Coordinates of C-alpha atoms in Angstrom, one line a residue:
X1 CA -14.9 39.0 12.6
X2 CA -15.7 39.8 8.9
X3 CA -19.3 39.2 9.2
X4 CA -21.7 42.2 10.3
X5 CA -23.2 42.2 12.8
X6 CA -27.3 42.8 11.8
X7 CA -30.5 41.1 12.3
X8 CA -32.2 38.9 9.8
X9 CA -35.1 41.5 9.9
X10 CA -34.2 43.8 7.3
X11 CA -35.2 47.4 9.2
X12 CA -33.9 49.6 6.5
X13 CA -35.5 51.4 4.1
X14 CA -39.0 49.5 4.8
X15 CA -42.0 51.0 2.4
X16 CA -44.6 52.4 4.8
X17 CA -47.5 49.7 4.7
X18 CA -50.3 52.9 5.0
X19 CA -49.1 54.8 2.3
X20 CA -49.2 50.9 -0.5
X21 CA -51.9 49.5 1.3
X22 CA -53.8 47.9 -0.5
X23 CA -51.2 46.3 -2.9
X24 CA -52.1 45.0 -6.3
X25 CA -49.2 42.7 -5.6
X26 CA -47.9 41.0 -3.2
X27 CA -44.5 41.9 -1.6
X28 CA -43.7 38.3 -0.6
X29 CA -44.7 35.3 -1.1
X30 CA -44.2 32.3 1.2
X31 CA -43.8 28.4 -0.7
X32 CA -43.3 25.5 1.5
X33 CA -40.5 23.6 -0.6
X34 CA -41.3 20.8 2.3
X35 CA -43.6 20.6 5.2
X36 CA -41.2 17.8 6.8
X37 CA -38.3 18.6 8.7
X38 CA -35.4 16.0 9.8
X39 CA -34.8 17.6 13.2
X40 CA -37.3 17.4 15.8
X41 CA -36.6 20.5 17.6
X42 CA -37.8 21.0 21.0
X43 CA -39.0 24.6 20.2
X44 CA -40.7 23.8 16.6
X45 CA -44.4 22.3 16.2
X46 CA -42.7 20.7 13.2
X47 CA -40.2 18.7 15.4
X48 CA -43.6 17.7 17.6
X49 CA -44.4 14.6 15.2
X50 CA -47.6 13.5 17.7
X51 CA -48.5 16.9 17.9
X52 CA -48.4 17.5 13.8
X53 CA -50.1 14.2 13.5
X54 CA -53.2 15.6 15.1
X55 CA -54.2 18.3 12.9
X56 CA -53.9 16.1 9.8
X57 CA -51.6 18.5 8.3
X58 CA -50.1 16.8 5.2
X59 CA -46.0 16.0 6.1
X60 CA -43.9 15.9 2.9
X61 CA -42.5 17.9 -0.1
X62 CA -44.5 20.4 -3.2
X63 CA -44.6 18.9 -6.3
X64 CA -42.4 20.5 -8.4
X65 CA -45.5 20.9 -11.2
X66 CA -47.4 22.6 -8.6
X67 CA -44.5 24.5 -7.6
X68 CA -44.6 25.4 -11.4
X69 CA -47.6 26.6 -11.8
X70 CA -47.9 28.9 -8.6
X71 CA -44.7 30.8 -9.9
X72 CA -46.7 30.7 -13.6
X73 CA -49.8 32.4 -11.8
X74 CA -47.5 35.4 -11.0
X75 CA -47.5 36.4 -14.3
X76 CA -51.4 37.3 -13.4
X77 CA -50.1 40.3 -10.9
X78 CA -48.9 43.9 -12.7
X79 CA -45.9 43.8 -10.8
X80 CA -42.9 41.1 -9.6
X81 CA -42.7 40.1 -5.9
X82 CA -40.0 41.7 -4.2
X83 CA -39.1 38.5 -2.2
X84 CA -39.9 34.6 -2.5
X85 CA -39.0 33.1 0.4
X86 CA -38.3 29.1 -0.3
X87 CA -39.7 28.2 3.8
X88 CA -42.5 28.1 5.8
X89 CA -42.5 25.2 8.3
X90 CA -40.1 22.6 7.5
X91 CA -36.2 21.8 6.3
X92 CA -36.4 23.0 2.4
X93 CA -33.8 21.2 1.4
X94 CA -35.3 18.2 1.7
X95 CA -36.7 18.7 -1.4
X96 CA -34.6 17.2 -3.8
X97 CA -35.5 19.7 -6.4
X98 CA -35.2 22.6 -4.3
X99 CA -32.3 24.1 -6.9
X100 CA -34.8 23.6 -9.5
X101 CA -37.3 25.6 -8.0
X102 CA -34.7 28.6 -7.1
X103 CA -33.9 28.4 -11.0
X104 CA -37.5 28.4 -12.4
X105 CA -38.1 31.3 -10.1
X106 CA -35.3 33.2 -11.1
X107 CA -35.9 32.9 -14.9
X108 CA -39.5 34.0 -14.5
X109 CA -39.3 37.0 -14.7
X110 CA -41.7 37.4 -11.6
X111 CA -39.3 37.0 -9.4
X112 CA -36.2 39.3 -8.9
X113 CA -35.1 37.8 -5.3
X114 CA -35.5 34.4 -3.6
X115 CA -34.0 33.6 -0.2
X116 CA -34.4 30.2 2.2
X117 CA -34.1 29.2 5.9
X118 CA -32.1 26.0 6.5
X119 CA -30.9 23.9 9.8
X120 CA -27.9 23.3 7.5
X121 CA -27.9 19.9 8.0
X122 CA -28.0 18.9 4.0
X123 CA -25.6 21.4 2.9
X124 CA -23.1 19.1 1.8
X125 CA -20.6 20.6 -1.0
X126 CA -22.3 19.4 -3.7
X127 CA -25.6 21.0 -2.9
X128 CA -24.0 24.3 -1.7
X129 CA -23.1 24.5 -5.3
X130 CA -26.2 23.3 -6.5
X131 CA -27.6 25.9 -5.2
X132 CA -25.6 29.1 -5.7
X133 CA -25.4 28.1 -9.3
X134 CA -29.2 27.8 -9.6
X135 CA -29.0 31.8 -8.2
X136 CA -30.2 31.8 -4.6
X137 CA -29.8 35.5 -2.9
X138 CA -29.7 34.5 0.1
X139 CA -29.7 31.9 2.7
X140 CA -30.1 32.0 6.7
X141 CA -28.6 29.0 8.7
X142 CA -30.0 28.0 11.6
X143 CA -27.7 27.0 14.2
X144 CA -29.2 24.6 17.1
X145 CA -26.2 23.9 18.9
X146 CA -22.3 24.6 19.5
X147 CA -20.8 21.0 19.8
X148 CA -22.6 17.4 19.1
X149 CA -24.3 17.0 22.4
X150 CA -25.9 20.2 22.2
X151 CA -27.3 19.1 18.7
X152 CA -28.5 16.1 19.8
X153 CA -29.8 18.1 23.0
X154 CA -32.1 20.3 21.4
X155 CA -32.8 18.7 17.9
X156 CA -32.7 14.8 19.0
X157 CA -30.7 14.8 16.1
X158 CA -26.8 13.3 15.5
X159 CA -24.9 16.0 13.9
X160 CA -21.1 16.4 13.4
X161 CA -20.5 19.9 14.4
X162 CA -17.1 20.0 13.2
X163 CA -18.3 18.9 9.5
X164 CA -21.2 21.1 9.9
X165 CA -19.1 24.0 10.2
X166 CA -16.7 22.8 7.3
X167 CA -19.6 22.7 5.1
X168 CA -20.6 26.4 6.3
X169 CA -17.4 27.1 5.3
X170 CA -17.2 25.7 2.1
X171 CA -20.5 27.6 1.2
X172 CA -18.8 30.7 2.2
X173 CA -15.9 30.5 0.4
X174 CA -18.0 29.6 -2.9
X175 CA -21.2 31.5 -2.9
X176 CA -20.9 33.8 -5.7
X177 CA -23.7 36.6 -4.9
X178 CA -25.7 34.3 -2.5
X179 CA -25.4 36.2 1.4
X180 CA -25.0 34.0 3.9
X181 CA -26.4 34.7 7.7
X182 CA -25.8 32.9 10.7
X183 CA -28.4 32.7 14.2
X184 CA -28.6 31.2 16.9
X185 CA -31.2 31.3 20.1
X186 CA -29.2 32.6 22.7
X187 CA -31.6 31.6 25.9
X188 CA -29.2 29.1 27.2
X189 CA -25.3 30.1 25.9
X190 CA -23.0 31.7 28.7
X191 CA -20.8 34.9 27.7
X192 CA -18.7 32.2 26.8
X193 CA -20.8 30.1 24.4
X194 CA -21.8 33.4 22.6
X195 CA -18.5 34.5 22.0
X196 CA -17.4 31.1 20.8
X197 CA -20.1 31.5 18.6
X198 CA -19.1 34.5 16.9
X199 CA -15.2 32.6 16.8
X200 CA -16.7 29.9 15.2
X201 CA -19.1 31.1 12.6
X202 CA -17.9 35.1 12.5
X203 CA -15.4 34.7 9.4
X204 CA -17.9 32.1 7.2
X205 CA -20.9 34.7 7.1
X206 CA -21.8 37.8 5.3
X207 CA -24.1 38.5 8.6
X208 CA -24.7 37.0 12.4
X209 CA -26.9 37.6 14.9
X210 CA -28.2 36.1 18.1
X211 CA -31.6 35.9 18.8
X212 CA -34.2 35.1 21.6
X213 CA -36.8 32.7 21.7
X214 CA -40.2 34.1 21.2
X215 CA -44.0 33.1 21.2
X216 CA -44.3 33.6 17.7
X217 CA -46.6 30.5 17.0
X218 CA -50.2 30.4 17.9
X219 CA -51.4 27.9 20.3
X220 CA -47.7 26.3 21.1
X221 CA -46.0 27.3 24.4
X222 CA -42.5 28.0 23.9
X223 CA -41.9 28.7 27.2
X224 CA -43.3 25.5 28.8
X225 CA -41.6 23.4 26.2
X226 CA -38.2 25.2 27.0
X227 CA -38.5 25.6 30.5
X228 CA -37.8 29.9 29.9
X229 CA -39.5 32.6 31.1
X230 CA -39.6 35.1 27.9
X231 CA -39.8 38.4 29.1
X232 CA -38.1 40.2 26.0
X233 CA -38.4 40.8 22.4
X234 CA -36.4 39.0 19.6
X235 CA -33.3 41.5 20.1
X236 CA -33.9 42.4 23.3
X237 CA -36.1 44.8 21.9
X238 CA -39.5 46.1 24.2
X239 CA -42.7 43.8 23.8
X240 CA -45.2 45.8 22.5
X241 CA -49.4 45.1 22.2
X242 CA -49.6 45.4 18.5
X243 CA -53.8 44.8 17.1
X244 CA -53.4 44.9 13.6
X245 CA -51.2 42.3 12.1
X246 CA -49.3 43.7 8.9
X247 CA -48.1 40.1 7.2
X248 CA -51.9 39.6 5.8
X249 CA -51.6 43.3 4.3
X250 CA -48.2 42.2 2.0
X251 CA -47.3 38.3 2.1
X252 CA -49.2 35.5 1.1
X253 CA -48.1 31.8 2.3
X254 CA -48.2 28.6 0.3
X255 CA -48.1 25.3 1.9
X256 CA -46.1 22.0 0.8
X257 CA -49.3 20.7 -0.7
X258 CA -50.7 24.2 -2.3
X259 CA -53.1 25.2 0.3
X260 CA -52.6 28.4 1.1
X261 CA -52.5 29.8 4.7
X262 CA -53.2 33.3 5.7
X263 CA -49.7 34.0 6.8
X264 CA -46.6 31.7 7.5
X265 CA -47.0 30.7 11.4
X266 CA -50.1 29.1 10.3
X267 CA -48.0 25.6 11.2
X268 CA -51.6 23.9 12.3
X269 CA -53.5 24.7 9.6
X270 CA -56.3 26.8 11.2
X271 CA -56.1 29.7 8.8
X272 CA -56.9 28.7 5.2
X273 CA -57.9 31.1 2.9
X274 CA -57.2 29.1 -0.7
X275 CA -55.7 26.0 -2.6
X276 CA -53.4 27.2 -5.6
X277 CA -54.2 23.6 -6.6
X278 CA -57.8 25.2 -8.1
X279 CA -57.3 28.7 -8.1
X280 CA -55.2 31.0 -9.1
X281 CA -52.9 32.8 -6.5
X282 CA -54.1 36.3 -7.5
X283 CA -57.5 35.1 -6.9
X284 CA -56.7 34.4 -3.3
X285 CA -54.9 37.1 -3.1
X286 CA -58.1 39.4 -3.9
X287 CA -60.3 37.0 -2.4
X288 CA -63.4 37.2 0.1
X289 CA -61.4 35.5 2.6
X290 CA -58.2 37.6 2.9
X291 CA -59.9 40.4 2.6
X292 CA -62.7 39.4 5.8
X293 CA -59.7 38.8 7.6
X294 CA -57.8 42.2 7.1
X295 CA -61.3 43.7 7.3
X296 CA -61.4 42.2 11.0
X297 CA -57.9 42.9 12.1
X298 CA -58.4 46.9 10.9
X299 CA -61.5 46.8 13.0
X300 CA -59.8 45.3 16.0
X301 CA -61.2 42.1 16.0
X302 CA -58.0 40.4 15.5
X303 CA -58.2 38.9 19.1
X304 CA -61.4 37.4 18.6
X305 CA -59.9 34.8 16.4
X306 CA -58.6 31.8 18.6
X307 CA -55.4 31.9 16.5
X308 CA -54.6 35.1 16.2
X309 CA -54.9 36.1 19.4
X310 CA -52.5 33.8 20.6
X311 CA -49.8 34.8 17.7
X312 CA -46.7 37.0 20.0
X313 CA -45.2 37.4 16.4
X314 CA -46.2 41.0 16.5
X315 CA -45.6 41.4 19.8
X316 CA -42.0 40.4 20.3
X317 CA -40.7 40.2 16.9
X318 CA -40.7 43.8 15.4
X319 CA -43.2 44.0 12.9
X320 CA -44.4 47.1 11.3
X321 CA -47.2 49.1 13.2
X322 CA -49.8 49.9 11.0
X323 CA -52.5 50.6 13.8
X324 CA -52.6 54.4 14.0
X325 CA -53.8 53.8 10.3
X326 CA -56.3 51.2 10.6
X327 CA -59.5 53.2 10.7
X328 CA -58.3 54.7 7.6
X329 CA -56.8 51.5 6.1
X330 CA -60.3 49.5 6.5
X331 CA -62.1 52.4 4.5
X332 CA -59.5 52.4 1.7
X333 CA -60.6 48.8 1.4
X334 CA -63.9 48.7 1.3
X335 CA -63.8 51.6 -1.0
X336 CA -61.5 50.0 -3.5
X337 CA -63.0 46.5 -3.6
X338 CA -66.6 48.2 -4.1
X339 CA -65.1 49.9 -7.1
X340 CA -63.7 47.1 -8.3
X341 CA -66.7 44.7 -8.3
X342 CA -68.5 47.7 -9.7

């Protein structure tokens, strides 16, 4: 197998949040090329069309004027992002422009990396180069099943697994400096699904991994939905009781139709904190309402928000601890943003 085996969580060589905190500039920034996604998965809200009907949240693709001017507003911030993730809740490459948007970000200036998450399901030849060309870094396929049936099982969706892996391949094989990584949930493969897995897919990607499900989004029940018990992490790694989520404190998350959600699980909507549509990102960014909420979560209120509480994102999936810190953290702030509005 050519491919390394590594997690899509980059661990190595992570800045310490307490020693940046606060940043002047984000370290990445979430943009929802499309809120829409053609599977209906089983384990998504997204794939839930009754269930995304009821919060009203808006179901299509980011105009690619909007798109424009968020990556324009970056120019407001003294520094570039580090990453722009091209994902959030839905399939991106249902936006037909989503090469555009790669490009436009690329020749910014602003922005020295852009990756995406895909089902996989539109990358055809002709897009695969569409999209290397327009410079895309880096790409992680999703992969929902190991035959038709198991596609159709999971994502009430018709796929041709054998074209789906040609396609994977083809990308491979022409991807210039884009790195291409390869997961799967592995709740329900055998010893000998997993290592048909790695047969499969192990020679096509730069990286693979398999992962677990988790309760990363608030207020949906994975585990009822699936029928699992989920009594690991991600990797297998230890669950851990976490209070202070460190996504508000460095990523900022834009949705399909520019309003802005206080971190990326926010699939429902509950956790607004702008609209890029009438203000500028880096006013958000430095805004009252980002900074009540990281004010709260320092204080170890975090719980006490409905949504929040319920989030197993920092639970199960590894993220950075900053809670030995957060006393100090929350004085920092309020020092800083007294000095600032003099």
């Amino acid at each position: 197998m050519r491919a390394k085996l590594k997690p899509r969580i980059n661990l190595d060589d992570r800045t310490p949040l307490e020693t940046v905190t606060p940043l002047p500039t984000p370290f990445v920034l979430f943009i929802d090329p499309s809120s829409a996604c053609n599977f209906r998965c089983t384990f998504c809200p997204t794939g839930d069309h009754e269930l995304i009907r009821g919060t009203g949240r808006y179901q299509g693709t980011m105009d690619f004027d909007l798109y424009k001017k968020i990556i324009d507003d970056l120019g407001e911030f003294e520094k570039p992002l580090k990453v722009l993730r091209l994902y959030k809740d839905g399939e991106p490459l249902l936006n037909k422009r989503f090469a555009d948007m790669v490009r436009y970000a690329k020749q910014s200036g602003r922005v020295p990396y852009v990756d995406t998450t895909s089902n996989g399901f539109y990358l055809t030849p002709e897009k695969s180069l569409e999209i290397v060309d327009a410079g895309l870094d880096r790409i992680n396929i999703s992969v929902d099943g190991l035959s038709d049936g198991d596609f159709l099982r999971y994502t009430r969706t018709k796929v041709d697994f054998k074209k789906f892996v040609e396609n994977i391949r083809f990308l491979y094989d022409n991807r210039k400096n884009c790195e291409i990584f390869i997961k799967m949930p592995s709740d329900f493969l055998s010893d000998a699904d997993k290592q048909f897995f790695f047969d499969t897919f192990g020679n096509i990607c730069d990286r693979i991994s398999l992962e677990n499900f988790t309760p990363c989004w608030p207020v949906f029940d994975v585990e009822e939905r699936m029928g699992i018990e989920i009594t690991k992490g991600i990797y297998d790694n230890e669950i851990v009781d976490i209070k202070t989520c460190p996504y508000i404190f460095y990523s900022i998350s834009v949705n399909a139709d520019g309003l802005v959600s206080l971190c990326y699980l926010d699939w429902a909507r509950k956790l607004l904190v702008g609209d890029v549509k009438t203000e500028s990102l880096k006013s958000i960014w430095e805004g009252d309402k980002l900074f009540e909420h990281r004010i709260a979560h320092l204080r170890g209120k975090r719980k006490e928000n409905p949504v929040c509480a319920e989030c197993g994102q920092l639970s199960h999936c590894m993220a950075d601890n900053i809670d030995p810190y957060a006393e100090e953290l929350a004085d920092r702030l309020i020092k800083m943003r007294a000095a600032a509005q003099g």
